[in-house]
Amino acid sequence: MNSRNSSEWWRSAVIYQIYPRSFADANGDGIGDLPGITSRLSALKSLGIDAIWLSPFMTSPQKDAGYDVADYCDVDPIFGSLSDFDAMTTKAHDYGIRVIVDLVPNHSSDAHPWFQAALAAAPGSPERGRYIFRDGTGENGEIEPNNWQSVFGGPAWTRTTDADGTPGQWYLHIFDTSQPDFDWTNDEVREMFRGVLRFWLDRGVDGFRVDVAHGMIKADGLPDYTPPAEGGSMGGSGTPLGLEPAIDDIGEDGAPYWGQEGVHDIYRDWHTLLEEYEGDRVLCAEAWVEPLSKMAKWVRPDEMQQAFNFPYLETPWQASALRAVIDESLEAFSAVDAPSTWVLSNHDVVRHASRLAVTAENPQGHGIGPKSPGQPIRETGLRRARAATALMLALPGGAYLYQGEELGLPEVIDLPDEARQDPTWFRTDRERYGRDGCRVPIPWEAGTPAYGFNTTGAAWLPQPADWDGYARASQVGVEGSTLELYREALRIRREHGLGLGSLSWVDGFEESVVAFSNGAVTVIANTGSTIAAIPEPFASAEVLLSSGAVDGSTIGADTTVWVLTP
Ligand code: NOJ
Ligand code: CA
């Protein structure tokens, strides 16, 4: 059921993720910015999305591409100013596009004034009480307070140096050294973030994507913990694609820093705060928790509105696995009267136009590079990605798109080593490539500097030489292009109200085929590598959309078709 209140826009919304560094660069310094976004918004209007979510553009030393915030209520000069933000929001709203910003409450940057004050203050001081400082163990405190590992690799603790130059306490950072974790049992921290929410709500934002929404509370006593298996870098199970579902290594019986019960009080508090504002504002959880029945706790009626469906993202292109995760998602979320969301790509994972054709184990966050096993074949990846997206956009609930996927962009696998910037790359001594390959600035026009990302040709990550064909302008109005496939899918989705619809499985197809109807639309997705039969009455039904070759009674390998339900 997905209908408690169909006027709640987010129940069926298609939300497009903008990664500001890589979307459009108005001042030509090689880093995308807010004026760049404003100048390109019309392209998103014509794509037909409902909202944009912007990865962080707040003041930050950019050690983790902005997920290390030094001032939560200002714009980093590399992205522009608050008035640039206001201009962008106004234009988006004029186009009927809602605006969601990224909130990073688990940790700040080490450049945040509070952390600098904590370093300058004594152990046990109120300044240190806003973060998680502890004495080390061992004779001289030289051993970390516990054995936790950073999800980017290496220990989760860094030792400080006292004013007299002697080694001092340690502080916790579940991510990079430059990202100290807040202590969310501290009321000052809670109050500060209420202020941050109000600041952006007052500026007219429609909601927040909440970073590491499963990590803010740590178990009492910070007990030692050794993960049962190598995890994904965002704290998920890191289920290797195509293998058995993960062990639930999260929560009560698992990591003492993920999925602790106490996080839910924070979201109840924020839910109440958002309700003071007009216009249906939302919270979306980035919570890498499993199973889905546990993730659904984040979207109980008095908590958040949406949660990213990462188990769906991690599902291989395989019919039985897809049917199972779709069933499980619809059941888990409808049990709390929330819509499911669906997502295939974001700035932390290998782009699905490559990922779906990787043939070796590839835990989330490790990325792929020239030496990774199981290199994807580009054509196979794109064919599968188009089919996977066509399947996803017909499912009831909300959907998230990541900039560039509508162009069919592949992961950039062969970035030069010296160009890589993800802290994962450095913290694992260059063993994991990390996430740069999905973050390369996107192409707008063929044959121009930086493919129209700017006019100077500068780009913070180098763009491949063979991207002319992926450029947006090369695909607009071109029949069969990936961009037109997305536009058409979004148009039909809207026309038939698929986001608010409901799913019924359709039998009678080969095992490799996922087939369901959602109201007037029947979706037939062949995940197999050979053609499959389309039986009657579907073979004679009117074709509404197709990601590849359909020929009356057969559907090609890795292809999805939408037909009018007979
Ligand atoms: C999740 C974000 O999506 C990722 O990019 C970031 O590195 C971590 N959280 C830490 O903030
Ligand atoms: Ca710029």
Coordinates of C-alpha atoms in Angstrom, one line a residue, residues 168-473:
G168 CA 47.3 13.5 24.3
Q169 CA 43.9 12.0 24.0
W170 CA 42.4 10.2 21.0
Y171 CA 39.3 11.2 19.0
L172 CA 36.9 9.0 17.1
H173 CA 36.3 9.3 13.4
I174 CA 34.3 6.5 11.7
F175 CA 35.4 8.0 8.4
D176 CA 38.5 10.0 7.6
T177 CA 40.8 11.5 10.3
S178 CA 39.5 14.9 9.1
Q179 CA 35.9 13.9 10.1
P180 CA 35.6 13.7 13.9
D181 CA 32.4 12.1 15.1
F182 CA 30.0 14.3 17.2
D183 CA 28.8 13.0 20.5
W184 CA 25.0 12.9 19.9
T185 CA 24.3 12.3 23.6
N186 CA 25.4 16.0 24.1
D187 CA 22.5 18.5 24.1
E188 CA 24.6 21.2 22.6
V189 CA 25.1 19.1 19.5
R190 CA 21.3 18.4 19.2
E191 CA 20.5 22.0 19.6
M192 CA 23.1 23.1 17.0
F193 CA 21.6 20.8 14.4
R194 CA 18.1 22.0 15.1
G195 CA 19.4 25.4 14.2
V196 CA 21.0 24.1 11.0
L197 CA 17.7 22.5 10.0
R198 CA 15.8 25.8 10.6
F199 CA 18.4 27.8 8.7
W200 CA 17.9 25.8 5.5
L201 CA 14.1 25.4 6.0
D202 CA 13.8 29.1 6.4
R203 CA 15.7 29.5 3.1
G204 CA 13.0 27.4 1.5
V205 CA 14.5 24.0 1.1
D206 CA 12.1 21.1 0.7
G207 CA 14.0 18.6 2.7
F208 CA 17.3 17.0 3.7
R209 CA 19.1 13.9 2.7
V210 CA 20.7 12.8 6.0
D211 CA 24.2 11.4 5.7
V212 CA 25.2 8.3 7.8
A213 CA 21.7 8.3 9.3
H214 CA 22.5 4.9 11.0
G215 CA 25.7 6.1 12.7
M216 CA 25.1 9.0 15.0
I217 CA 24.7 7.0 18.3
K218 CA 27.4 4.7 19.5
A219 CA 26.9 1.8 22.0
D220 CA 27.6 2.6 25.6
G221 CA 31.2 1.9 26.6
L222 CA 32.3 1.8 23.0
P223 CA 32.9 -2.0 23.1
D224 CA 35.5 -3.6 20.8
Y225 CA 34.1 -5.0 17.6
T226 CA 35.4 -7.0 14.7
P227 CA 33.2 -7.1 11.6
P228 CA 32.3 -10.7 10.5
A229 CA 33.3 -9.9 6.9
E230 CA 34.8 -7.1 5.0
G231 CA 32.2 -4.3 4.9
G232 CA 31.3 -1.8 2.2
S233 CA 32.8 1.6 2.7
M234 CA 29.6 3.2 3.7
G235 CA 28.9 0.8 6.5
G236 CA 26.7 -1.6 4.7
S237 CA 27.4 -5.3 4.5
G238 CA 29.4 -4.9 1.3
T239 CA 27.6 -7.8 -0.2
P240 CA 29.7 -8.9 -3.1
L241 CA 27.6 -8.4 -6.2
G242 CA 26.0 -11.7 -7.3
L243 CA 26.8 -13.6 -4.1
E244 CA 24.5 -14.7 -1.3
P245 CA 22.8 -12.0 0.8
A246 CA 24.8 -10.5 3.5
I247 CA 25.1 -11.5 7.1
D248 CA 23.3 -8.8 9.1
D249 CA 26.3 -7.3 10.7
I250 CA 24.5 -4.2 11.7
G251 CA 22.8 -3.0 14.9
E252 CA 22.0 -4.7 18.2
D253 CA 24.0 -7.8 17.6
G254 CA 26.5 -6.1 15.3
A255 CA 28.6 -3.0 14.9
P256 CA 28.3 -0.8 18.0
Y257 CA 28.4 2.3 15.8
W258 CA 25.6 1.4 13.3
G259 CA 21.9 1.2 13.7
Q260 CA 21.7 1.8 17.5
E261 CA 18.2 2.4 18.8
G262 CA 19.0 5.9 20.0
V263 CA 19.2 7.3 16.5
H264 CA 15.4 7.1 16.2
D265 CA 14.9 9.7 19.0
I266 CA 16.8 12.2 16.9
Y267 CA 14.6 11.7 13.8
R268 CA 11.4 11.9 15.9
D269 CA 12.6 15.3 17.1
W270 CA 13.4 16.4 13.6
H271 CA 10.1 15.1 12.2
T272 CA 8.3 17.4 14.7
L273 CA 10.5 20.3 13.8
L274 CA 9.8 19.9 10.0
E275 CA 6.1 19.8 10.7
E276 CA 6.2 23.3 11.9
Y277 CA 7.0 24.3 8.3
E278 CA 4.4 24.5 5.5
G279 CA 4.7 22.5 2.4
D280 CA 5.5 18.8 3.1
R281 CA 9.2 18.9 3.9
V282 CA 11.1 15.6 3.9
L283 CA 14.0 13.7 5.5
C284 CA 15.6 10.9 3.5
A285 CA 17.9 8.5 5.4
E286 CA 21.2 7.3 4.1
A287 CA 21.2 4.3 6.3
W288 CA 23.1 1.2 5.2
V289 CA 21.2 -1.2 7.4
E290 CA 19.9 -4.6 6.6
P291 CA 17.6 -6.4 6.3
L292 CA 15.0 -4.1 4.8
S293 CA 12.6 -4.7 7.7
K294 CA 15.2 -3.0 9.9
M295 CA 15.7 -0.1 7.5
A296 CA 11.9 0.5 7.5
K297 CA 12.3 1.6 11.1
W298 CA 13.9 4.8 9.8
V299 CA 10.6 5.7 8.0
R300 CA 8.0 4.9 10.6
P301 CA 5.2 7.5 10.5
D302 CA 6.9 9.8 13.1
E303 CA 10.4 9.6 11.7
M304 CA 11.8 10.2 8.2
Q305 CA 9.8 10.1 5.0
Q306 CA 12.2 8.1 2.8
A307 CA 15.3 5.8 3.0
F308 CA 17.6 4.9 0.2
N309 CA 16.9 1.3 -0.8
F310 CA 20.5 0.1 -0.9
P311 CA 19.7 -3.6 -0.9
Y312 CA 17.9 -2.9 -4.2
L313 CA 21.0 -1.1 -5.5
E314 CA 23.2 -4.0 -4.5
T315 CA 21.0 -6.6 -6.2
P316 CA 22.6 -8.3 -9.2
W317 CA 21.0 -8.2 -12.6
Q318 CA 19.3 -11.5 -12.1
A319 CA 15.5 -12.2 -12.2
S320 CA 15.0 -14.2 -9.0
A321 CA 17.1 -11.9 -7.0
L322 CA 15.2 -8.9 -8.4
R323 CA 11.8 -10.4 -7.7
A324 CA 12.9 -11.2 -4.1
V325 CA 14.2 -7.7 -3.3
I326 CA 11.2 -6.0 -4.8
D327 CA 8.8 -8.2 -2.8
E328 CA 10.8 -7.6 0.3
S329 CA 11.0 -3.9 -0.2
L330 CA 7.3 -3.4 -0.8
E331 CA 6.4 -5.5 2.2
A332 CA 8.9 -3.9 4.6
F333 CA 8.1 -0.3 3.7
S334 CA 4.3 -0.8 3.4
A335 CA 4.3 -2.3 6.9
V336 CA 5.2 1.2 8.2
D337 CA 3.0 2.9 5.6
A338 CA 6.0 4.4 3.8
P339 CA 6.8 4.2 0.1
S340 CA 9.7 2.2 -1.0
T341 CA 12.4 4.0 -2.8
W342 CA 14.5 2.6 -5.7
V343 CA 18.1 3.6 -6.6
L344 CA 20.8 2.2 -8.8
S345 CA 23.6 4.8 -8.7
N346 CA 25.0 7.5 -6.5
H347 CA 28.4 9.2 -5.8
D348 CA 29.6 6.3 -3.6
V349 CA 29.1 3.3 -5.9
V350 CA 30.4 2.2 -9.3
R351 CA 28.0 3.6 -11.9
H352 CA 25.4 1.0 -12.8
A353 CA 26.3 1.2 -16.5
S354 CA 29.5 -0.5 -15.5
R355 CA 28.6 -2.2 -12.2
L356 CA 26.0 -4.5 -13.8
A357 CA 28.7 -6.0 -16.1
V358 CA 31.5 -6.5 -13.5
T359 CA 32.1 -10.2 -13.3
A360 CA 34.2 -10.4 -10.1
E361 CA 33.5 -9.6 -6.4
N362 CA 33.4 -5.8 -5.9
P363 CA 32.3 -4.6 -2.5
Q364 CA 30.6 -1.2 -2.4
G365 CA 33.1 1.7 -2.0
H366 CA 36.1 -0.2 -3.3
G367 CA 35.6 1.1 -6.8
I368 CA 37.1 -0.3 -9.9
G369 CA 40.4 0.6 -11.6
P370 CA 42.7 -0.7 -14.3
K371 CA 43.9 -3.6 -12.1
S372 CA 40.5 -4.7 -10.8
P373 CA 39.4 -8.3 -11.7
G374 CA 36.2 -8.8 -13.7
Q375 CA 36.4 -5.7 -15.9
P376 CA 33.0 -4.8 -17.4
I377 CA 32.3 -4.9 -21.1
R378 CA 31.0 -1.5 -21.9
E379 CA 28.2 -2.5 -24.3
T380 CA 26.9 -5.2 -21.9
G381 CA 26.9 -2.7 -19.0
L382 CA 25.0 0.0 -20.9
R383 CA 22.4 -2.5 -22.2
R384 CA 21.8 -3.8 -18.7
A385 CA 21.8 -0.3 -17.2
R386 CA 19.1 0.8 -19.7
A387 CA 17.0 -2.3 -18.9
A388 CA 17.5 -2.0 -15.2
T389 CA 16.5 1.7 -15.2
A390 CA 13.4 1.0 -17.3
L391 CA 12.4 -1.7 -14.8
M392 CA 13.1 0.6 -11.8
L393 CA 11.1 3.6 -13.1
A394 CA 8.0 1.5 -13.4
L395 CA 8.0 0.4 -9.7
P396 CA 5.6 2.1 -7.3
G397 CA 7.3 4.4 -4.8
G398 CA 10.0 7.1 -5.1
A399 CA 13.1 6.8 -7.3
Y400 CA 16.5 8.4 -7.2
L401 CA 18.7 9.1 -10.2
Y402 CA 22.3 10.1 -10.1
Q403 CA 23.6 12.8 -12.5
G404 CA 25.0 11.3 -15.7
E405 CA 23.1 8.0 -15.6
E406 CA 20.5 9.5 -17.9
L407 CA 23.4 9.8 -20.4
G408 CA 24.4 6.2 -19.9
L409 CA 27.8 7.3 -18.5
P410 CA 30.1 4.4 -17.5
E411 CA 32.4 4.4 -14.5
V412 CA 35.8 6.0 -15.4
I413 CA 38.0 3.1 -14.7
D414 CA 41.4 4.3 -16.0
L415 CA 41.8 7.6 -14.1
P416 CA 45.5 8.3 -13.7
D417 CA 46.6 7.4 -10.2
E418 CA 47.8 10.9 -9.5
A419 CA 44.4 12.3 -10.3
R420 CA 42.6 10.2 -7.7
Q421 CA 41.2 12.1 -4.6
D422 CA 39.0 9.8 -2.6
P423 CA 40.4 9.4 1.0
T424 CA 39.7 5.6 0.6
W425 CA 42.5 5.5 -2.0
F426 CA 45.0 7.0 0.4
R427 CA 43.9 5.3 3.6
T428 CA 44.1 1.9 2.0
D429 CA 47.6 2.6 0.6
R430 CA 46.1 2.6 -2.9
E431 CA 44.6 -0.9 -2.6
R432 CA 41.0 0.3 -3.0
Y433 CA 40.5 2.6 -5.9
G434 CA 37.5 4.3 -4.2
R435 CA 34.8 6.4 -5.6
D436 CA 36.4 8.9 -8.0
G437 CA 35.4 6.9 -11.1
C438 CA 31.7 7.9 -10.7
R439 CA 32.4 11.5 -9.9
V440 CA 34.0 12.7 -13.1
P441 CA 32.4 16.0 -14.4
I442 CA 29.6 15.2 -16.8
P443 CA 29.5 16.0 -20.5
W444 CA 27.0 18.5 -21.9
E445 CA 28.2 19.2 -25.5
A446 CA 30.5 17.3 -27.8
G447 CA 33.7 18.8 -29.2
T448 CA 33.9 21.7 -26.7
P449 CA 36.3 22.2 -23.8
A450 CA 35.5 19.9 -20.9
Y451 CA 32.4 18.8 -23.0
G452 CA 30.7 22.0 -22.0
F453 CA 31.2 21.4 -18.2
N454 CA 32.7 24.9 -18.4
T455 CA 34.4 27.0 -21.1
T456 CA 38.0 26.7 -20.0
G457 CA 38.5 23.0 -20.3
A458 CA 39.6 22.6 -16.6
A459 CA 38.2 19.6 -14.7
W460 CA 39.0 18.5 -11.2
L461 CA 39.0 14.9 -12.4
P462 CA 40.1 14.3 -16.0
Q463 CA 37.3 13.4 -18.4
P464 CA 37.8 10.5 -20.9
A465 CA 38.6 11.4 -24.5
D466 CA 35.8 9.3 -25.9
W467 CA 32.7 11.0 -24.2
D468 CA 31.4 13.0 -27.2
G469 CA 28.7 10.4 -27.8
Y470 CA 27.5 10.6 -24.2
A471 CA 27.2 14.4 -24.2
R472 CA 23.6 15.5 -23.5
A473 CA 23.5 17.6 -26.7

